[in-house]
Coordinates of C-alpha atoms in Angstrom, one line a residue:
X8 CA -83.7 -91.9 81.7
X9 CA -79.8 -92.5 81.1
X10 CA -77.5 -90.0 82.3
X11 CA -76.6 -87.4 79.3
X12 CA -73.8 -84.7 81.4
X13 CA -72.0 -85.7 84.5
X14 CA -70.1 -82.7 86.6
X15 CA -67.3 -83.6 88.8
X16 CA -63.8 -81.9 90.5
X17 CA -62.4 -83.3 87.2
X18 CA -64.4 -81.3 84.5
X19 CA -67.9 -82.3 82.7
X20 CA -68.0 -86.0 81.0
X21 CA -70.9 -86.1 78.4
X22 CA -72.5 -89.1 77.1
X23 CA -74.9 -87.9 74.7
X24 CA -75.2 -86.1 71.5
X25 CA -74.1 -82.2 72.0
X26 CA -76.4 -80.0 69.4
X27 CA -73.4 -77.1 68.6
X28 CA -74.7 -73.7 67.8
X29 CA -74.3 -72.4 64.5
X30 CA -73.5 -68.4 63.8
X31 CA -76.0 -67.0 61.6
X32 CA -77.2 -63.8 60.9
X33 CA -80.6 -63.5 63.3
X34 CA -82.5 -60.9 60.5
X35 CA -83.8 -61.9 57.5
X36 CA -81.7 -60.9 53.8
X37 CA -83.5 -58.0 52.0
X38 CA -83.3 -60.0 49.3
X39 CA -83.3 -63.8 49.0
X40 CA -83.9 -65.3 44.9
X41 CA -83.7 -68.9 45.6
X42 CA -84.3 -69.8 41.6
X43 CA -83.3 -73.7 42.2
X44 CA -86.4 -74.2 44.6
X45 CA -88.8 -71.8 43.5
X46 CA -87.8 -71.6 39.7
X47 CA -89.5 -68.2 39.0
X48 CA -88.1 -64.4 39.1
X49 CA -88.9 -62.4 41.5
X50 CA -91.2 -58.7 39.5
X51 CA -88.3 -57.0 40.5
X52 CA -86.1 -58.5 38.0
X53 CA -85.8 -57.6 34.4
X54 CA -84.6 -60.9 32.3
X55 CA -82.8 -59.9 28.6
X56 CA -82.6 -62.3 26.2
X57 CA -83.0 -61.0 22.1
X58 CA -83.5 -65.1 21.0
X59 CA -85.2 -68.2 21.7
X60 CA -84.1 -70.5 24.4
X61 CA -84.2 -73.7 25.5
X62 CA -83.8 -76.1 29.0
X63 CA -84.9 -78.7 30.8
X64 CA -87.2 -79.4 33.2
X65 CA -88.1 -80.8 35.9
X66 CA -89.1 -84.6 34.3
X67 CA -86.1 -84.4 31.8
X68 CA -88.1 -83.1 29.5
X69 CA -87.2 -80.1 26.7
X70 CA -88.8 -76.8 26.6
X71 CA -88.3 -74.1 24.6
X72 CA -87.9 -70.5 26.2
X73 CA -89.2 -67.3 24.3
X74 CA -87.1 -64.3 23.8
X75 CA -86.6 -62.7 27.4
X76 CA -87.9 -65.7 29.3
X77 CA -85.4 -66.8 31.8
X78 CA -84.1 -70.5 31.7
X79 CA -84.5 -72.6 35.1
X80 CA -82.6 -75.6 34.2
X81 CA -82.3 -78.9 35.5
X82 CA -79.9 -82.2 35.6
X83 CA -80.4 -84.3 32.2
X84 CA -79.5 -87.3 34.1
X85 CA -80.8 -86.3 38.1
X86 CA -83.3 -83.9 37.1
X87 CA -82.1 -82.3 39.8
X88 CA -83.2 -78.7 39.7
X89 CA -79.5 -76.1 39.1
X90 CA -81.4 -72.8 39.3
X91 CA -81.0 -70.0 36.3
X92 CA -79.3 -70.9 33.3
X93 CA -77.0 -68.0 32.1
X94 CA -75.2 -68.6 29.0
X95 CA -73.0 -66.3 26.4
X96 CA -73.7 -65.7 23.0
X97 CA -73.1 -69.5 21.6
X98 CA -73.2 -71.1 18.2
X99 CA -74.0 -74.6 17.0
X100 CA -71.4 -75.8 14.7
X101 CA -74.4 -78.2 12.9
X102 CA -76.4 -75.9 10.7
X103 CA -79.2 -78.5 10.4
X104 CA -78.3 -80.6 13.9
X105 CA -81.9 -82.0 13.4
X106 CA -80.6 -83.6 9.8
X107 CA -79.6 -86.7 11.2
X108 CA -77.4 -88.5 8.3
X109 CA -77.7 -91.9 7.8
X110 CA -76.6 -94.4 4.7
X111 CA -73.1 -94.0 5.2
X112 CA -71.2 -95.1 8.2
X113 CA -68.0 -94.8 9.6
X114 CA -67.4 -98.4 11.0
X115 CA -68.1 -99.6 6.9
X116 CA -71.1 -99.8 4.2
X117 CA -73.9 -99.8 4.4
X118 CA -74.4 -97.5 7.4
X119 CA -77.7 -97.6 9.4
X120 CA -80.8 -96.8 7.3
X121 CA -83.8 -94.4 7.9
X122 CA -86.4 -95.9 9.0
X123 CA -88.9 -92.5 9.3
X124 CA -88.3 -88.7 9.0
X125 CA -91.0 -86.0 10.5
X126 CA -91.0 -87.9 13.4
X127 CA -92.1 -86.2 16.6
X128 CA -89.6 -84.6 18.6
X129 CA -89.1 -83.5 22.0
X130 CA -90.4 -80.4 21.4
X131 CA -93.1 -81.3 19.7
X132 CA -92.9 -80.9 16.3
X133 CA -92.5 -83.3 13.4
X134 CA -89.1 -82.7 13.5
X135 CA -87.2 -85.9 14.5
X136 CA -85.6 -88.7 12.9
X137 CA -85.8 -92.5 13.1
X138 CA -83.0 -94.9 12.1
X139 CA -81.8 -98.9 12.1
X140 CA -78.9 -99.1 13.5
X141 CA -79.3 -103.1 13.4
X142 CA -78.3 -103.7 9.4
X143 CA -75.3 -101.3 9.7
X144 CA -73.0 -103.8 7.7
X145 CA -74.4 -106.7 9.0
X146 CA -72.2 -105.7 12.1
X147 CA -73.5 -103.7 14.8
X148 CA -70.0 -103.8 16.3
X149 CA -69.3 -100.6 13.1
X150 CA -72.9 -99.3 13.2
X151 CA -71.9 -94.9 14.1
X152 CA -73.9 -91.9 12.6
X153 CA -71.6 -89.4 12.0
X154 CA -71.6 -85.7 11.7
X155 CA -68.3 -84.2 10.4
X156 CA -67.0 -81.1 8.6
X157 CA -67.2 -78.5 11.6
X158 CA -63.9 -77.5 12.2
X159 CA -60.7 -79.2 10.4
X160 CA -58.4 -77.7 12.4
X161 CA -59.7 -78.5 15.9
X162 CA -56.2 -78.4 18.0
X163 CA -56.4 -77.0 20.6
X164 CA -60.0 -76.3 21.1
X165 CA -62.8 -77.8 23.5
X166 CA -66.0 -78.7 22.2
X167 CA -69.6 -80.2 23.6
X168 CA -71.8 -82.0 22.4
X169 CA -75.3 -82.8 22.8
X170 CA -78.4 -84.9 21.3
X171 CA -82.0 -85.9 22.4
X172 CA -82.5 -89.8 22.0
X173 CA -85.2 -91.8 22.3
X174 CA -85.1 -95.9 21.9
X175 CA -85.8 -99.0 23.8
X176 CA -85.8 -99.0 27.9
X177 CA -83.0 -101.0 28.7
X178 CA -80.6 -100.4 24.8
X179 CA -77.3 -98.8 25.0
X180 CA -75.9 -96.2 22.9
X181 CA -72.4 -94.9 22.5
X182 CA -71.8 -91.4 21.8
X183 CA -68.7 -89.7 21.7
X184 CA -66.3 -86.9 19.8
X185 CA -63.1 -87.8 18.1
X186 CA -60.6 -86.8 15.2
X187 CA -61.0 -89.7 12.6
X188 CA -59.6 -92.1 15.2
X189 CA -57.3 -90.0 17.5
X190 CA -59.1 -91.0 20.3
X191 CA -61.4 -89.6 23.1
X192 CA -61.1 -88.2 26.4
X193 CA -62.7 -89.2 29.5
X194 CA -65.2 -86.5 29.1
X195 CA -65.5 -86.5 25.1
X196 CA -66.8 -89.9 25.5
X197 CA -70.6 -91.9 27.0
X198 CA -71.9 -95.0 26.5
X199 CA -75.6 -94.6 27.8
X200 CA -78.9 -96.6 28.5
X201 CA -82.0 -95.5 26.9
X202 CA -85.2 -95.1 29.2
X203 CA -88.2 -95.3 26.6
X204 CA -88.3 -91.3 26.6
X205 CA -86.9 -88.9 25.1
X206 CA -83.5 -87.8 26.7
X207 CA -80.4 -85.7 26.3
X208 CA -76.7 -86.8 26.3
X209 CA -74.0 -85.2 26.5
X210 CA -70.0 -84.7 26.1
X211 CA -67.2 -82.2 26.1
X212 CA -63.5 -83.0 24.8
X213 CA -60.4 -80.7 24.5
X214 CA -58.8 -81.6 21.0
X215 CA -54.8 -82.2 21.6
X216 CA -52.0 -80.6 20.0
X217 CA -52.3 -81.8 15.8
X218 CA -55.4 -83.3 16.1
X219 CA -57.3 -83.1 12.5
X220 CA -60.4 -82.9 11.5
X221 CA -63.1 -83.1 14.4
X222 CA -66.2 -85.6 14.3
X223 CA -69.3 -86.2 16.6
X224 CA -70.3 -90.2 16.4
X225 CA -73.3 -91.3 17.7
X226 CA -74.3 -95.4 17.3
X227 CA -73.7 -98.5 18.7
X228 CA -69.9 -98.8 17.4
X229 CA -67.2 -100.2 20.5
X230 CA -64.5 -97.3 19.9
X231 CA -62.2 -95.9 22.1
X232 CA -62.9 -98.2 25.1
X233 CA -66.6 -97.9 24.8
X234 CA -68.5 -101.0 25.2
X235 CA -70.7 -102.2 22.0
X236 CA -74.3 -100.7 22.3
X237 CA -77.2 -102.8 22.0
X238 CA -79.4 -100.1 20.3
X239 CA -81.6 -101.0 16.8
X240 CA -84.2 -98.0 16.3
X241 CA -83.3 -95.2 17.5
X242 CA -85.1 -91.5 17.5
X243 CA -82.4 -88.7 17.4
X244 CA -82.5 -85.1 17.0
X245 CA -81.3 -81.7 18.2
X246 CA -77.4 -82.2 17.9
X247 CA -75.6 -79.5 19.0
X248 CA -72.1 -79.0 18.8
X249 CA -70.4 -75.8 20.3
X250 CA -66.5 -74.7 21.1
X251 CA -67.1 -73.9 24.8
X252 CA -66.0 -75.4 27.8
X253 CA -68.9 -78.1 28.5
X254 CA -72.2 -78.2 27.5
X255 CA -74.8 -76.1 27.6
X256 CA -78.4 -75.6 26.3
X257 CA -79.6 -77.3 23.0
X258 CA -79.5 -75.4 20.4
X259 CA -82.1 -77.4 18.0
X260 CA -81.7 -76.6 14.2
X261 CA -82.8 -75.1 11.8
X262 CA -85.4 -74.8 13.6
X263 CA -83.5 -71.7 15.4
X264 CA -80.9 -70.2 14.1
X265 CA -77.4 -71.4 14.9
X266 CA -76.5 -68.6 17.2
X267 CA -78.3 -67.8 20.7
X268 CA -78.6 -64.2 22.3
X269 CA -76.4 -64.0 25.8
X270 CA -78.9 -63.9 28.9
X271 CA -78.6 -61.7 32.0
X272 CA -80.9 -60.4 34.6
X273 CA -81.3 -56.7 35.9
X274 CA -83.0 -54.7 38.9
X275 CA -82.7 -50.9 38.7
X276 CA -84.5 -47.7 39.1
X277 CA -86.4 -47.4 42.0
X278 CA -86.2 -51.5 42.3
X279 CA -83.1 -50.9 43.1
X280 CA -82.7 -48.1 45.4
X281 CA -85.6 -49.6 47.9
X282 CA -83.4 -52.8 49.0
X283 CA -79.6 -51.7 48.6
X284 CA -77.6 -50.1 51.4
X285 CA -74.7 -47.5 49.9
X286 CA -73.0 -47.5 53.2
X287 CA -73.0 -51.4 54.2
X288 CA -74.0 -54.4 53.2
X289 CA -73.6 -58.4 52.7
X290 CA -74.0 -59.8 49.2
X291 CA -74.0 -63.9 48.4
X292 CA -74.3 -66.1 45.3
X293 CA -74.2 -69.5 45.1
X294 CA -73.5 -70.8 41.4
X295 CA -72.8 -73.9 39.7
X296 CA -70.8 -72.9 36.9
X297 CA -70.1 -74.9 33.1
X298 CA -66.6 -73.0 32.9
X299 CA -64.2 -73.9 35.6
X300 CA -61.3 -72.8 34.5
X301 CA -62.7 -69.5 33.0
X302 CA -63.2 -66.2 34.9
X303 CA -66.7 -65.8 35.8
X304 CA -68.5 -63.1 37.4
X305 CA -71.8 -64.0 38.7
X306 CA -73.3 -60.9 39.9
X307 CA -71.9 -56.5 40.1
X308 CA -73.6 -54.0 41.9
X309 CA -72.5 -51.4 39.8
X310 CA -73.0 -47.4 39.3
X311 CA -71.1 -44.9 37.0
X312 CA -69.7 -47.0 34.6
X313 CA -67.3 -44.3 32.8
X314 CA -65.6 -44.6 36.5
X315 CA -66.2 -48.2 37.3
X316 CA -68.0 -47.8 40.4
X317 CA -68.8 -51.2 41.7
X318 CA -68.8 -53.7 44.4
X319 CA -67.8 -57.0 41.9
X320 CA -68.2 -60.9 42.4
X321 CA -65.8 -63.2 40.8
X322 CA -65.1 -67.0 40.3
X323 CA -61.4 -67.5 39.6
X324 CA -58.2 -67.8 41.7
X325 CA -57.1 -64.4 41.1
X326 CA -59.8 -62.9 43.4
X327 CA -63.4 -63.1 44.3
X328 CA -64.1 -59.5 45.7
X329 CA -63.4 -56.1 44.2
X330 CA -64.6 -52.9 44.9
X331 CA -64.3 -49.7 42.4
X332 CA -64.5 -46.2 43.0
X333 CA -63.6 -43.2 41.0
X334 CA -62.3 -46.1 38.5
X335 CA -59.4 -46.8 41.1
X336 CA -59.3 -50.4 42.9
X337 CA -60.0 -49.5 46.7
X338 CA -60.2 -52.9 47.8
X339 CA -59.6 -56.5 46.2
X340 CA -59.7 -59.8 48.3
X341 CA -58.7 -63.0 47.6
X342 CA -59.6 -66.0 49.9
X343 CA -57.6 -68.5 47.8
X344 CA -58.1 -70.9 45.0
X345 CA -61.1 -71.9 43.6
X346 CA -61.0 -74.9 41.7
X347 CA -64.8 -76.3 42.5
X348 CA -67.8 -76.2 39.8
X349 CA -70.1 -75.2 42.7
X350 CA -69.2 -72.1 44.5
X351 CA -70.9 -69.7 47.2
X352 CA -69.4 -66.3 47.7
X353 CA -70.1 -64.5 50.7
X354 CA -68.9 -60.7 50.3
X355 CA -69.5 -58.1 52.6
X356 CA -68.8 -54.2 52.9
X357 CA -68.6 -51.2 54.8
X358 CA -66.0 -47.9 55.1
X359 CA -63.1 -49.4 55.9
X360 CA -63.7 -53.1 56.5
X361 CA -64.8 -55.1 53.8
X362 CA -64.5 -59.2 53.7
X363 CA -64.9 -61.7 51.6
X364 CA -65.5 -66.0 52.3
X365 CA -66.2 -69.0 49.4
X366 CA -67.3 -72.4 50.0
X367 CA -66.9 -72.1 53.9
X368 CA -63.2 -70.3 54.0
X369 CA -61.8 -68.5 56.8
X370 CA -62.8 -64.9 55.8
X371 CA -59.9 -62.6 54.0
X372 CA -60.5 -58.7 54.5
X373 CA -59.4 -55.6 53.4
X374 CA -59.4 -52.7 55.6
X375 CA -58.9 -49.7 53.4
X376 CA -62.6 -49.6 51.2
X377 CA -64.2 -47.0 50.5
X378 CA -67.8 -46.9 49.3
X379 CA -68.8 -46.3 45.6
X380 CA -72.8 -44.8 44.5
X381 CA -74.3 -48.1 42.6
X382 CA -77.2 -47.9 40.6
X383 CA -78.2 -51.3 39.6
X384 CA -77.9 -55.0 40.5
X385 CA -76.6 -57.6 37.1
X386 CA -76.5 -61.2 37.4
X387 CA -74.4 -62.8 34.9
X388 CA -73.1 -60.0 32.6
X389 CA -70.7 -56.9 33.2
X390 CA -69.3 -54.9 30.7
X391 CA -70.3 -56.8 27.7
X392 CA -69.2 -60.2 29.3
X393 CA -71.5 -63.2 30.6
X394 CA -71.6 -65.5 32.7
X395 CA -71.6 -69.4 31.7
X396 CA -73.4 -71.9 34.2
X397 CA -76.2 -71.6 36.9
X398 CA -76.9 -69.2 39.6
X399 CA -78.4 -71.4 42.1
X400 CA -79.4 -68.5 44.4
X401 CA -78.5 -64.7 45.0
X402 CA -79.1 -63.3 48.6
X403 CA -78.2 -59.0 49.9
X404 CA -78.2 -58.2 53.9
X405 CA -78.8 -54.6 54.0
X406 CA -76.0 -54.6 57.2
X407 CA -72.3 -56.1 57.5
X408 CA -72.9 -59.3 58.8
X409 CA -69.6 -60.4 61.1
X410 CA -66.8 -63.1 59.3
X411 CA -68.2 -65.7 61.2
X412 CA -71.0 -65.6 59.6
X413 CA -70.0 -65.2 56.3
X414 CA -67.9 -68.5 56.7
X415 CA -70.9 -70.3 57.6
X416 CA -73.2 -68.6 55.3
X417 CA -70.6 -69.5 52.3
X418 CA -70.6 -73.1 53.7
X419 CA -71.6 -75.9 50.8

């Protein structure tokens, strides 16, 4: 065997690997929802929802979600499983997004033609149509579907945007928003290869200052630096187009009406009361968010809420950990600037000596807590407002785990 650690007058000299030993909490969390790998809800949760849904899952694939089902969403590219969707109250722009136009084009006449409605959807349903993009003025170089007269006055404003193809493995397809030719952004813009299957694309664009009416193109047209797809027939439906930051779940009508029902998730009762600690406690989410420059707030522990009484997550620069009682701010700790879509907060509590760590920072505390009564756990609503991405996984230590390990617990 080859020597690994020497010793000598000088010190130790070491030649082989050194295993370093991490600081983690040596109990087990009280609670531990890891909804990316295990993609159900623990009985203790309570999901709201008043409206259908919709994600996707694991194969790329659409599914619809029933009023008060919860959403475990994944990648449209990766399939790559996020965790729970939580989304506001959002509205499709397209009161018929499954009315795909076709006839008149942007790029010149004759646009591409329909080649079959009541064709079957990703859902489904009959509900899909098929066009030629191929005899779009004789010039597939100005072949574009376009959907138009949502908002005339965009300035200002970001949209998404999002549609389920479906076209020959190996075609390309451009899609993309604009304002009758002011150009694109980075984001705003895709040009995409079809697999054979259904799939969804996406965009998001923030309009700039002036910028007239908005439009959604979708076709094989080379605008705004995007090469010249290579796509004939084409099956398209479920376009969705929503002011929000970037894109969320599809929104497919008429066959649902154009606005969706916020989401969140409760525990309470006695639920509650078995796993949480008044006096101490760790709590962590780790979140992958579609607002990243909003405010989010993943997860409260809340009580009274005529006097605020709550221990209070946040996503934003401002801080990430507030504590309420008697509807005064006992304690409020910020660990610096978040600027990352994924995030993991690591907050932890007890009289006098509360902490909080994201994404690995040096813990920042606060020494002058006190402890409010809480009543109930929410992910991804408080006080009428909701959060906007995925929560990835929510875990509670019934004890005050050291700084330590809350950097390494809050570690990507």
């Amino acid at each position: 065997n080859s020597q690994r650690l020497a010793t000598s007058d000088a010190g130790i000299t070491v030649t082989g690997e050194v295993a370093a030993t991490q600081d983690y909490p040596t109990t087990r969390p009280t609670l531990d929802f890891n909804f990316a790998a295990e993609k159900k809800l623990d009985p203790r949760i309570t999901f709201y929802r008043t409206t259908i849904g919709s994600y996707i899952d694991e194969n790329g694939d659409y599914r619809w979600a029933s009023a008060n089902q919860p959403k475990f969403n994944h990648d449209e590219v990766t399939h790559e499983s996020k965790g729970l969707l939580i989304e506001p109250a959002r509205t499709n722009k397209l009161t018929s997004g499954n009315n795909i136009p076709s006839g008149g084009n942007s790029g010149g006449n004759p646009g591409p033609s329909l080649v079959a409605n009541n064709v079957e959807a990703p859902d489904g349903s009959p509900t899909a149509r098929t066009v030629d993009y191929s005899n779009a003025s004789s010039n597939m170089n100005s072949a574009n579907i376009e959907f138009g007269s949502w908002d005339s006055d965009p300035s200002g404003k970001t949209y998404s945007a999002s549609i389920w193809v479906k076209g020959t493995a190996g075609h390309t397809i451009n899609f993309y928003l604009d304002a009758s030719g002011q150009g694109s952004s980075d984001t705003g813009k895709v040009h995409t290869t079809l697999t054979g299957k259904w799939q969804r694309i996406s965009v998001y664009h923030t309009y700039p200052s002036g910028a007239n009416a908005a439009v959604l193109r979708v076709g094989t047209r080379s605008l705004h630096g995007l090469t010249q797809g290579t796509a004939t027939v084409v099956s398209l439906w479920g376009t969705t187009v929503v002011e929000e930051s970037q894109p969320g779940s599809t929104i497919a009508t008429p066959i649902v009406s154009v606005t969706t029902a916020p989401d969140y998730a409760l525990i309470d009762g006695e639920d509650f009361t078995e796993f949480f600690n008044q006096v101490e406690g760790t709590i962590i989410t780790s979140t992958q968010t579609l607002d990243p420059t909003g405010v989010r707030r993943p997860a409260v522990i809340e009580g009274d809420v005529t006097n605020n009484e709550r221990h209070y997550l946040q996503e934003a620069s401002q801080y990430q950990y507030q504590i309420r009682v008697g509807g005064s701010t006992v304690a409020q700790i910020d660990a610096g600037q978040m600027t990352l879509s994924k995030n993991i907060i690591a907050a932890a509590y007890k009289l006098n000596d509360a902490a909080v760590s994201f994404n690995g920072s040096d813990a920042v505390t606060d020494t002058s807590a006190t402890m409010p009564t809480c009543t109930k756990l929410k992910l991804g609503e408080w006080s009428g407002t909701f959060y906007f991405g995925h929560i990835s996984r929510f875990m509670y230590y019934r004890n005050r785990i050291p700084n330590s390990q809350l950097k390494n617990l809050s570690s990507q």
